[in-house]
Amino acid sequence: KKYPSCNSPRQSPVDIDETFTQVRLQYQNLQLEGWNSLTAESTTIHNNGKTVAIDVDGEFFVSGGGLRSRFRVGRITFHWGRCNATSDGSEHSLNGMKYPLEMQIYCYNSEEFQSLDEAIEKEGRVISLEDNENLIPVVEAINTSGSVEAFTLRSLLPNNTDKYYIYNGSLTSPPCSEMVEWIVFKHAVPISETQVSTLNHTHAYPQNWPNVTLNYLFKRKKILHRIKPFKYTLHHYLYNHENADAST
């Protein structure tokens, strides 16, 4: 097979079952450096026919929380479902429950690699509501490839980032390299049904099938495994338009 790692035992995504989790008191709070600053006006969003991604350039770092070094933010990707009435858009699940949308913020060790792509190539360690105004720049640009209005990374996170799950896993698409440390926050982030609907109707281009909904192209079969979370570098957030708690 072209990507043998996709059949390896430590593949992501997973179902995080809280009954199997362990509390590690030695993990301190995450340190988010620069996350309250606006992204550059030159920040771009692009539809690659499989998902929508935002390339982030700037002084945005994460450390602490058990990480052995400081990691730079490189890219944000989004994953969502086909139908607005279902909650099966996220790749990961918590206690068997999926969410309408999942955002993944990829970070890499900038002391060892020049870019996120280099870190992946060399297999280095990589980590009903009203409209959520913090997501408006992203949602409005979701069907385009070009610049996106400046926003703060912190505004995309849950208010409470103290509780999270960590585990060693893989990229969720080929080459499926098992070089990713994941952080999954316990608290979801609110998103309106209107915004979810906009994502549901986002289509792939420039593929041969211009009206095929994103995230349903080239999907490999994924089996969610129940795991005992323990370690991480890729930041991963779940969005819920029904049960998200915006105040804790």
Coordinates of N, CA and C in Angstrom, one line a residue:
K1 N 0.8 -1.2 0.0 CA 0.0 0.0 0.0 C 0.9 1.3 0.0
K2 N 0.3 2.3 -0.5 CA 1.1 3.6 -0.6 C 1.4 4.2 0.7
Y3 N 0.4 4.1 1.6 CA 0.6 4.7 3.0 C 0.4 3.6 4.0
P4 N 1.4 2.7 4.3 CA 1.3 1.6 5.2 C 1.0 2.1 6.7
S5 N 1.5 3.3 7.0 CA 1.2 3.8 8.4 C -0.2 3.9 8.7
C6 N -1.1 4.0 7.7 CA -2.5 4.2 7.9 C -3.2 3.0 8.6
N7 N -2.5 1.9 8.6 CA -2.9 0.6 9.2 C -2.2 0.3 10.5
S8 N -1.4 1.3 11.0 CA -0.6 1.1 12.2 C -1.5 1.3 13.5
P9 N -1.1 0.8 14.6 CA -1.9 0.7 15.8 C -2.2 2.0 16.5
R10 N -1.4 3.1 16.3 CA -1.6 4.3 17.0 C -2.2 5.4 16.1
Q11 N -3.2 5.0 15.4 CA -3.8 6.0 14.4 C -4.9 6.9 15.1
S12 N -5.0 8.1 14.6 CA -6.0 9.1 15.0 C -7.0 9.2 13.9
P13 N -8.2 9.5 14.1 CA -8.8 10.0 15.4 C -9.2 8.9 16.3
V14 N -9.5 9.2 17.6 CA -9.9 8.3 18.6 C -11.2 8.7 19.3
D15 N -11.8 7.8 20.0 CA -12.9 8.1 20.9 C -12.3 8.2 22.3
I16 N -12.4 9.3 22.9 CA -11.8 9.5 24.3 C -12.9 9.1 25.3
D17 N -12.7 8.0 25.9 CA -13.6 7.6 27.0 C -13.1 8.0 28.3
E18 N -13.8 8.9 29.0 CA -13.3 9.5 30.3 C -13.1 8.4 31.3
T19 N -13.8 7.3 31.3 CA -13.6 6.3 32.3 C -12.2 5.6 32.2
F20 N -11.5 5.8 31.1 CA -10.2 5.3 31.0 C -9.1 6.3 31.1
T21 N -9.4 7.5 31.4 CA -8.4 8.6 31.4 C -7.8 8.6 32.8
Q22 N -6.6 9.2 32.9 CA -5.8 9.3 34.1 C -5.5 10.8 34.3
V23 N -5.6 11.2 35.6 CA -5.3 12.6 35.9 C -3.8 12.7 36.2
R24 N -3.1 13.7 35.5 CA -1.7 13.9 35.7 C -1.5 15.3 36.3
L25 N -1.3 15.4 37.6 CA -1.3 16.7 38.2 C 0.0 17.5 37.8
Q26 N 1.0 16.8 37.3 CA 2.3 17.4 37.0 C 2.1 18.3 35.7
Y27 N 1.1 18.1 34.9 CA 0.9 18.9 33.7 C 0.4 20.3 34.1
Q28 N 1.2 21.3 33.9 CA 0.8 22.7 34.2 C -0.1 23.2 33.1
N29 N -0.7 24.4 33.3 CA -1.5 25.1 32.3 C -0.7 25.3 31.0
L30 N -1.4 25.4 29.9 CA -0.8 25.7 28.6 C -0.5 27.2 28.6
Q31 N 0.7 27.5 28.0 CA 1.1 28.9 27.8 C 0.9 29.3 26.4
L32 N 0.0 30.2 26.1 CA -0.3 30.6 24.7 C 0.3 32.0 24.5
E33 N 1.4 32.0 23.8 CA 2.1 33.3 23.6 C 1.7 33.9 22.3
G34 N 1.2 35.1 22.3 CA 0.8 35.9 21.1 C -0.6 35.6 20.7
W35 N -1.3 34.7 21.3 CA -2.6 34.3 20.8 C -3.7 35.4 21.0
N36 N -3.4 36.4 21.7 CA -4.3 37.6 21.8 C -4.0 38.6 20.8
S37 N -3.0 38.5 20.0 CA -2.6 39.4 18.9 C -3.3 39.0 17.6
L38 N -3.6 40.0 16.8 CA -4.3 39.7 15.5 C -3.3 39.0 14.5
T39 N -3.9 38.2 13.7 CA -3.1 37.6 12.7 C -2.7 38.6 11.6
A40 N -1.8 38.3 10.8 CA -1.3 39.3 9.8 C -2.4 39.5 8.7
E41 N -2.5 40.7 8.1 CA -3.4 40.9 7.0 C -3.2 40.0 5.8
S42 N -2.0 39.5 5.7 CA -1.6 38.6 4.6 C -2.0 37.2 4.8
T43 N -2.6 36.9 6.0 CA -3.0 35.5 6.3 C -3.9 35.0 5.3
T44 N -3.7 33.8 4.8 CA -4.5 33.2 3.7 C -5.3 32.0 4.1
I45 N -6.5 31.9 3.5 CA -7.3 30.7 3.6 C -7.4 30.0 2.3
H46 N -7.4 28.7 2.3 CA -7.5 28.0 1.0 C -8.3 26.7 1.1
N47 N -9.1 26.5 0.0 CA -9.9 25.3 -0.1 C -9.1 24.4 -1.0
N48 N -8.6 23.3 -0.5 CA -7.8 22.4 -1.2 C -8.5 21.2 -1.8
G49 N -9.8 21.2 -1.8 CA -10.6 20.1 -2.3 C -10.9 19.0 -1.3
K50 N -10.2 19.1 -0.2 CA -10.4 18.1 0.9 C -10.9 18.7 2.2
T51 N -10.4 19.9 2.4 CA -10.9 20.6 3.6 C -10.5 22.1 3.4
V52 N -10.8 22.9 4.4 CA -10.4 24.4 4.3 C -9.3 24.6 5.3
A53 N -8.2 25.3 4.9 CA -7.1 25.5 5.8 C -6.7 26.9 5.8
I54 N -6.2 27.4 6.9 CA -5.6 28.7 7.1 C -4.1 28.6 7.4
D55 N -3.3 29.1 6.6 CA -1.8 29.1 6.9 C -1.5 30.3 7.8
V56 N -0.9 30.1 9.0 CA -0.7 31.1 9.9 C 0.8 31.5 10.0
D57 N 1.1 32.7 9.8 CA 2.5 33.2 9.9 C 2.6 34.3 11.0
G58 N 3.5 34.1 11.9 CA 3.6 35.1 12.9 C 4.2 34.5 14.2
E59 N 4.3 35.3 15.3 CA 4.8 34.9 16.5 C 3.7 34.3 17.4
F60 N 3.2 33.1 17.1 CA 2.2 32.5 17.9 C 2.8 31.1 18.4
F61 N 2.9 31.0 19.7 CA 3.6 29.8 20.3 C 2.7 29.2 21.4
V62 N 3.0 27.9 21.6 CA 2.4 27.2 22.7 C 3.5 26.4 23.5
S63 N 3.4 26.4 24.8 CA 4.3 25.7 25.6 C 3.6 25.3 26.9
G64 N 4.3 24.6 27.8 CA 3.7 24.2 29.1 C 2.9 22.9 28.9
G65 N 2.0 22.6 29.8 CA 1.1 21.5 29.7 C 1.8 20.1 29.5
G66 N 3.1 20.0 29.9 CA 3.8 18.8 29.7 C 4.7 18.8 28.5
L67 N 4.6 19.8 27.6 CA 5.4 19.9 26.4 C 6.8 20.1 26.8
R68 N 7.8 19.5 26.1 CA 9.2 19.6 26.5 C 9.8 20.8 25.8
S69 N 9.1 21.4 24.9 CA 9.7 22.6 24.2 C 8.6 23.5 23.7
R70 N 8.9 24.5 23.0 CA 8.0 25.6 22.6 C 7.7 25.3 21.1
F71 N 6.4 25.4 20.8 CA 5.9 25.1 19.4 C 5.3 26.3 18.8
R72 N 5.5 26.5 17.5 CA 5.0 27.6 16.7 C 3.7 27.1 16.0
V73 N 2.7 28.0 15.9 CA 1.5 27.7 15.1 C 1.8 27.7 13.7
G74 N 1.4 26.7 12.9 CA 1.6 26.7 11.5 C 0.4 26.7 10.6
R75 N -0.6 26.0 11.0 CA -1.8 25.9 10.1 C -3.0 25.5 10.9
I76 N -4.2 26.0 10.5 CA -5.5 25.7 11.1 C -6.3 24.9 10.0
T77 N -6.9 23.8 10.3 CA -7.8 23.1 9.4 C -9.1 22.9 10.1
F78 N -10.2 22.7 9.3 CA -11.5 22.5 9.8 C -12.1 21.2 9.2
H79 N -12.9 20.5 10.0 CA -13.6 19.3 9.6 C -15.0 19.4 10.1
W80 N -16.0 19.1 9.2 CA -17.4 19.2 9.5 C -18.2 18.1 8.8
G81 N -19.5 18.1 9.2 CA -20.3 17.0 8.6 C -21.1 17.4 7.4
R82 N -21.9 16.5 6.9 CA -22.6 16.7 5.6 C -23.9 17.4 5.9
C83 N -24.6 17.1 7.0 CA -25.9 17.5 7.3 C -26.0 18.4 8.5
N84 N -26.7 19.5 8.5 CA -26.8 20.4 9.6 C -27.5 19.8 10.8
A85 N -28.3 18.8 10.5 CA -29.1 18.2 11.6 C -28.4 17.1 12.4
T86 N -27.2 16.8 11.9 CA -26.4 15.7 12.6 C -25.2 16.3 13.3
S87 N -24.6 15.6 14.2 CA -23.4 16.0 14.9 C -22.3 15.1 14.7
D88 N -22.1 14.7 13.4 CA -21.0 13.8 13.1 C -19.9 14.4 12.3
G89 N -19.7 15.7 12.5 CA -18.7 16.3 11.7 C -17.2 16.2 12.2
S90 N -17.1 16.1 13.5 CA -15.8 16.0 14.1 C -15.1 14.7 13.8
E91 N -13.8 14.7 13.8 CA -13.1 13.5 13.6 C -12.9 12.7 14.9
H92 N -12.6 13.4 16.0 CA -12.6 12.8 17.3 C -13.9 12.8 17.9
S93 N -14.1 12.0 19.0 CA -15.3 12.0 19.8 C -15.0 11.9 21.2
L94 N -15.9 12.4 22.1 CA -15.7 12.4 23.5 C -16.8 11.5 24.1
N95 N -16.5 10.5 24.8 CA -17.4 9.5 25.4 C -18.5 9.1 24.3
G96 N -18.0 8.8 23.1 CA -18.8 8.3 22.1 C -19.6 9.4 21.3
M97 N -19.5 10.6 21.7 CA -20.3 11.7 21.1 C -19.5 12.5 20.2
K98 N -19.9 12.7 19.0 CA -19.3 13.6 18.0 C -19.9 15.0 18.0
Y99 N -19.2 15.9 17.4 CA -19.7 17.3 17.3 C -19.8 17.8 15.9
P100 N -20.5 18.9 15.6 CA -20.7 19.3 14.2 C -19.4 19.7 13.5
L101 N -18.5 20.3 14.3 CA -17.3 20.9 13.7 C -16.1 20.6 14.6
E102 N -14.9 20.4 13.9 CA -13.7 20.2 14.6 C -12.6 21.1 14.0
M103 N -11.9 21.9 14.8 CA -10.8 22.7 14.3 C -9.5 22.1 14.9
Q104 N -8.5 22.0 14.0 CA -7.2 21.5 14.4 C -6.2 22.5 14.1
I105 N -5.4 22.9 15.1 CA -4.4 23.9 15.0 C -3.0 23.1 15.1
Y106 N -2.3 23.1 13.9 CA -1.1 22.3 13.9 C 0.1 23.2 14.3
C107 N 0.9 22.7 15.2 CA 2.1 23.4 15.7 C 3.3 22.6 15.5
Y108 N 4.5 23.2 15.4 CA 5.7 22.5 15.2 C 6.9 23.2 15.9
N109 N 8.0 22.4 16.1 CA 9.1 22.9 16.8 C 10.0 23.8 15.9
S110 N 9.9 25.1 16.0 CA 10.5 26.0 15.1 C 12.0 26.0 15.3
E111 N 12.5 25.5 16.4 CA 14.0 25.4 16.6 C 14.6 24.3 15.8
E112 N 13.8 23.3 15.4 CA 14.3 22.2 14.6 C 13.9 22.2 13.1
F113 N 12.8 22.9 12.8 CA 12.2 22.9 11.5 C 11.9 24.3 11.0
Q114 N 12.0 24.6 9.7 CA 11.7 25.9 9.2 C 10.2 26.1 9.0
S115 N 9.4 25.0 8.9 CA 8.0 25.1 8.6 C 7.3 23.9 9.1
L116 N 6.0 24.0 9.1 CA 5.1 22.8 9.5 C 5.3 21.7 8.4
D117 N 5.3 22.1 7.2 CA 5.5 21.0 6.1 C 6.8 20.3 6.2
E118 N 7.8 21.0 6.6 CA 9.1 20.3 6.8 C 9.0 19.4 8.0
A119 N 8.4 19.8 9.1 CA 8.2 18.9 10.3 C 7.5 17.7 9.9
I120 N 6.4 17.8 9.1 CA 5.6 16.6 8.7 C 6.4 15.7 7.8
E121 N 7.1 16.3 6.8 CA 7.9 15.5 5.9 C 9.0 14.7 6.6
K122 N 9.7 15.3 7.6 CA 10.8 14.7 8.3 C 10.3 14.0 9.6
E123 N 9.0 13.9 9.7 CA 8.3 13.2 10.9 C 8.9 13.7 12.2
G124 N 8.9 15.0 12.3 CA 9.3 15.6 13.6 C 8.0 15.7 14.5
R125 N 8.1 16.0 15.8 CA 7.0 16.2 16.6 C 6.2 17.4 16.2
V126 N 5.0 17.2 15.9 CA 4.2 18.3 15.4 C 3.0 18.7 16.4
I127 N 1.1 19.3 17.2 CA 0.1 19.4 18.4 C -1.2 20.1 17.8
S128 N -29.6 26.2 20.5 CA -29.3 27.1 19.3 C -28.8 28.4 19.8
L129 N -27.7 28.8 19.2 CA -26.9 29.9 19.7 C -26.9 31.0 18.7
E130 N -26.5 32.2 19.1 CA -26.3 33.3 18.2 C -25.0 33.1 17.5
D131 N -24.8 33.8 16.3 CA -23.5 33.6 15.6 C -22.3 33.9 16.5
N132 N -21.4 33.0 16.4 CA -20.1 33.2 17.2 C -19.3 34.2 16.4
E133 N -19.3 35.5 16.9 CA -18.6 36.5 16.1 C -17.1 36.3 15.8
N134 N -16.5 35.5 16.7 CA -15.1 35.2 16.5 C -14.8 34.3 15.3
L135 N -15.9 33.6 14.9 CA -15.7 32.7 13.7 C -16.1 33.4 12.4
I136 N -16.7 34.6 12.5 CA -17.2 35.3 11.3 C -16.2 35.4 10.2
P137 N -14.9 35.9 10.5 CA -14.0 36.0 9.4 C -13.7 34.7 8.7
V138 N -13.7 33.6 9.4 CA -13.4 32.3 8.8 C -14.6 31.9 8.0
V139 N -15.8 31.9 8.6 CA -17.0 31.5 7.9 C -17.2 32.2 6.6
E140 N -17.0 33.6 6.6 CA -17.3 34.4 5.5 C -16.3 34.1 4.3
A141 N -15.1 33.6 4.7 CA -14.1 33.3 3.7 C -14.0 31.9 3.3
I142 N -14.9 31.1 3.8 CA -14.8 29.6 3.7 C -14.9 29.1 2.3
N143 N -15.6 29.8 1.4 CA -15.7 29.3 0.0 C -14.7 29.9 -0.9
T144 N -13.7 30.5 -0.4 CA -12.7 31.2 -1.2 C -11.3 30.7 -0.9
S145 N -10.4 31.1 -1.8 CA -9.0 30.9 -1.5 C -8.3 32.3 -1.7
G146 N -7.8 32.8 -0.6 CA -7.3 34.2 -0.6 C -7.1 34.7 0.8
S147 N -7.1 36.0 1.0 CA -6.8 36.5 2.3 C -8.0 36.4 3.2
V148 N -7.8 36.4 4.5 CA -8.9 36.3 5.5 C -8.7 37.4 6.4
E149 N -9.8 38.1 6.9 CA -9.8 39.2 7.8 C -9.0 38.8 9.1
A150 N -8.2 39.7 9.6 CA -7.4 39.4 10.8 C -8.2 39.0 11.9
F151 N -7.7 38.0 12.7 CA -8.5 37.5 13.9 C -7.4 37.1 14.9
T152 N -7.9 36.9 16.2 CA -7.0 36.4 17.2 C -7.2 34.9 17.4
L153 N -6.1 34.1 17.5 CA -6.2 32.7 17.7 C -6.9 32.4 19.0
R154 N -6.7 33.2 20.1 CA -7.3 32.9 21.4 C -8.8 33.0 21.3
S155 N -9.4 33.8 20.4 CA -10.8 33.9 20.3 C -11.5 32.7 19.8
L156 N -10.7 31.8 19.2 CA -11.2 30.5 18.6 C -11.3 29.4 19.7
L157 N -10.7 29.6 20.8 CA -10.5 28.6 21.9 C -11.7 28.7 22.9
P158 N -11.9 27.6 23.6 CA -12.9 27.7 24.7 C -12.3 28.7 25.8
N159 N -13.2 29.3 26.5 CA -12.8 30.2 27.6 C -12.0 29.5 28.6
N160 N -12.3 28.3 28.9 CA -11.6 27.5 29.9 C -10.7 26.5 29.2
T161 N -9.4 26.7 29.3 CA -8.5 25.8 28.6 C -7.7 25.0 29.6
D162 N -8.1 25.0 30.9 CA -7.4 24.3 32.0 C -7.6 22.8 31.9
K163 N -8.7 22.3 31.3 CA -9.0 20.9 31.3 C -8.9 20.4 29.9
Y164 N -8.1 19.4 29.7 CA -7.8 18.8 28.4 C -7.3 17.4 28.5
Y165 N -7.4 16.7 27.4 CA -6.9 15.3 27.3 C -5.7 15.3 26.4
I166 N -4.7 14.5 26.6 CA -3.5 14.4 25.8 C -3.2 13.0 25.5
Y167 N -2.8 12.8 24.2 CA -2.4 11.4 23.8 C -1.5 11.5 22.6
N168 N -0.7 10.4 22.4 CA 0.2 10.3 21.2 C -0.6 9.6 20.1
G169 N -0.6 10.2 18.9 CA -1.4 9.7 17.8 C -0.7 9.9 16.5
S170 N -1.6 10.2 15.5 CA -1.1 10.3 14.1 C -1.8 11.5 13.4
L171 N -1.3 11.7 12.2 CA -2.0 12.6 11.2 C -3.3 11.8 10.9
T172 N -4.4 12.5 10.7 CA -5.7 11.9 10.4 C -5.9 11.6 8.9
S173 N -5.0 11.9 8.1 CA -5.1 11.6 6.7 C -3.7 11.2 6.2
P174 N -3.6 10.6 5.0 CA -2.3 10.1 4.5 C -1.3 11.3 4.5
P175 N 0.0 11.0 4.9 CA 0.6 9.7 5.1 C 0.4 9.0 6.5
C176 N -0.5 9.6 7.3 CA -0.9 9.0 8.6 C 0.3 8.8 9.5
S177 N 1.3 9.6 9.4 CA 2.5 9.4 10.3 C 2.2 9.5 11.7
E178 N 2.7 8.6 12.5 CA 2.4 8.6 14.0 C 3.4 9.4 14.7
M179 N 3.4 10.7 14.4 CA 4.3 11.7 15.0 C 3.6 12.9 15.6
V180 N 2.4 12.7 15.9 CA 1.5 13.8 16.4 C 1.2 13.6 17.9
E181 N 1.4 14.6 18.7 CA 0.9 14.7 20.1 C -0.3 15.5 20.1
W182 N -1.4 15.0 20.6 CA -2.7 15.7 20.5 C -3.1 16.3 21.9
I183 N -3.8 17.4 21.8 CA -4.4 18.0 23.0 C -5.9 18.2 22.6
V184 N -6.8 17.6 23.4 CA -8.2 17.8 23.1 C -8.9 18.4 24.3
F185 N -9.4 19.6 24.1 CA -10.0 20.4 25.3 C -11.3 19.7 25.7
K186 N -11.6 19.7 27.0 CA -12.8 19.2 27.5 C -14.0 20.0 27.1
H187 N -13.9 21.3 27.1 CA -15.0 22.2 26.9 C -15.1 22.5 25.4
A188 N -16.3 22.5 24.9 CA -16.6 22.8 23.5 C -16.7 24.3 23.3
V189 N -16.7 24.8 22.0 CA -16.8 26.2 21.7 C -18.1 26.4 21.0
P190 N -18.9 27.4 21.3 CA -20.2 27.6 20.6 C -20.1 28.0 19.2
I191 N -21.0 27.5 18.4 CA -21.1 27.9 17.0 C -22.6 27.9 16.6
S192 N -23.1 28.8 15.8 CA -24.5 28.9 15.5 C -24.8 27.8 14.4
E193 N -26.1 27.5 14.3 CA -26.6 26.6 13.3 C -26.4 27.2 11.9
T194 N -26.5 28.5 11.8 CA -26.3 29.2 10.5 C -24.9 29.0 10.1
Q195 N -24.0 29.1 11.0 CA -22.6 29.0 10.6 C -22.2 27.5 10.2
V196 N -22.8 26.6 11.0 CA -22.6 25.2 10.6 C -23.2 24.9 9.2
S197 N -24.4 25.5 8.9 CA -25.0 25.3 7.6 C -24.1 25.8 6.5
T198 N -23.4 27.0 6.7 CA -22.5 27.5 5.7 C -21.4 26.5 5.4
L199 N -20.9 25.9 6.4 CA -19.8 24.9 6.2 C -20.4 23.7 5.5
N200 N -21.6 23.3 5.9 CA -22.2 22.1 5.3 C -22.3 22.3 3.8
H201 N -22.5 23.5 3.3 CA -22.7 23.7 1.9 C -21.4 24.2 1.2
T202 N -20.3 24.1 1.8 CA -19.1 24.5 1.2 C -18.7 23.3 0.3
H203 N -18.3 23.7 -1.0 CA -18.0 22.6 -2.0 C -16.5 22.6 -2.4
A204 N -16.1 21.5 -2.9 CA -14.7 21.3 -3.3 C -14.5 21.9 -4.6
Y205 N -13.3 22.5 -4.7 CA -12.8 23.0 -6.0 C -11.3 23.2 -5.8
P206 N -10.4 23.0 -6.8 CA -10.8 22.8 -8.2 C -10.7 21.3 -8.6
Q207 N -11.6 20.5 -8.1 CA -11.7 19.1 -8.4 C -12.5 18.9 -9.7
N208 N -12.5 17.7 -10.2 CA -13.3 17.3 -11.4 C -14.8 17.4 -11.0
W209 N -15.2 17.3 -9.7 CA -16.6 17.3 -9.3 C -16.8 18.6 -8.5
P210 N -17.1 19.7 -9.1 CA -17.1 21.0 -8.4 C -18.2 21.1 -7.4
N211 N -19.2 20.2 -7.4 CA -20.3 20.3 -6.5 C -20.3 19.2 -5.4
V212 N -19.2 18.6 -5.2 CA -19.0 17.6 -4.1 C -18.7 18.3 -2.8
T213 N -19.5 18.0 -1.7 CA -19.2 18.7 -0.5 C -17.9 18.3 0.1
L214 N -17.2 19.3 0.7 CA -15.9 19.0 1.3 C -16.0 18.0 2.4
N215 N -14.9 17.3 2.7 CA -14.7 16.3 3.7 C -15.4 15.0 3.4
Y216 N -16.0 14.9 2.2 CA -16.6 13.6 1.8 C -15.8 13.2 0.5
L217 N -14.8 13.9 0.2 CA -13.9 13.5 -0.9 C -12.7 12.7 -0.3
F218 N -12.3 11.7 -0.8 CA -11.0 11.0 -0.5 C -11.0 10.6 1.0
K219 N -12.1 10.3 1.6 CA -12.1 9.9 3.0 C -11.7 8.5 3.2
R220 N -10.6 8.2 3.9 CA -10.3 6.8 4.2 C -11.2 6.3 5.3
K221 N -11.4 5.0 5.3 CA -12.2 4.5 6.4 C -11.5 4.7 7.7
K222 N -12.2 5.2 8.7 CA -11.6 5.5 10.0 C -12.3 4.7 11.1
I223 N -11.6 4.1 12.0 CA -12.2 3.4 13.1 C -11.8 4.1 14.4
L224 N -12.8 4.5 15.1 CA -12.5 5.2 16.4 C -12.1 4.2 17.5
H225 N -10.9 4.4 18.0 CA -10.5 3.5 19.1 C -10.7 4.2 20.5
R226 N -11.1 3.4 21.5 CA -11.1 4.0 22.8 C -9.6 3.9 23.4
I227 N -9.1 5.0 23.9 CA -7.7 5.0 24.3 C -7.6 5.6 25.7
K228 N -6.4 5.4 26.3 CA -6.1 6.0 27.5 C -5.2 7.2 27.2
P229 N -5.8 8.4 27.2 CA -5.0 9.6 26.8 C -3.8 9.9 27.8
F230 N -2.7 10.3 27.2 CA -1.6 10.7 28.1 C -0.7 11.7 27.6
K231 N -0.5 11.9 26.3 CA 0.5 12.9 25.8 C 0.2 13.7 24.6
Y232 N 1.0 14.9 24.0 CA 0.4 15.7 23.0 C 1.3 16.8 22.2
T233 N 0.9 17.6 20.7 CA 1.5 18.9 20.1 C 0.6 19.5 19.1
L234 N -0.3 18.7 18.7 CA -1.3 19.2 17.8 C -2.5 19.6 18.6
H235 N -3.0 20.9 18.5 CA -4.1 21.4 19.3 C -5.4 21.1 18.5
H236 N -6.3 20.6 19.3 CA -7.6 20.1 18.6 C -8.8 20.6 19.4
Y237 N -9.7 21.2 18.8 CA -10.9 21.8 19.5 C -12.2 21.3 18.8
L238 N -13.2 21.0 19.7 CA -14.5 20.6 19.2 C -15.5 21.7 19.4
Y239 N -16.3 21.9 18.3 CA -17.3 23.0 18.4 C -18.7 22.3 18.4
N240 N -19.6 22.9 19.2 CA -20.9 22.3 19.4 C -21.9 23.5 19.3
H241 N -22.9 23.4 18.5 CA -23.9 24.4 18.3 C -25.1 24.3 19.3
E242 N -25.1 23.2 20.1 CA -26.2 23.0 21.0 C -25.8 23.0 22.4
N243 N -24.8 22.3 22.8 CA -24.4 22.1 24.2 C -23.2 22.8 24.6
A244 N -22.6 23.6 23.8 CA -21.3 24.3 24.1 C -21.6 25.3 25.3
D245 N -20.6 25.3 26.2 CA -20.6 26.2 27.3 C -19.7 27.3 27.1
A246 N -20.2 28.5 26.9 CA -19.3 29.6 26.5 C -18.8 30.4 27.7
S247 N -19.2 29.9 28.9 CA -18.9 30.7 30.1 C -18.0 30.0 31.1
T248 N -17.6 28.7 30.8 CA -16.7 28.0 31.7 C -15.5 27.5 31.0

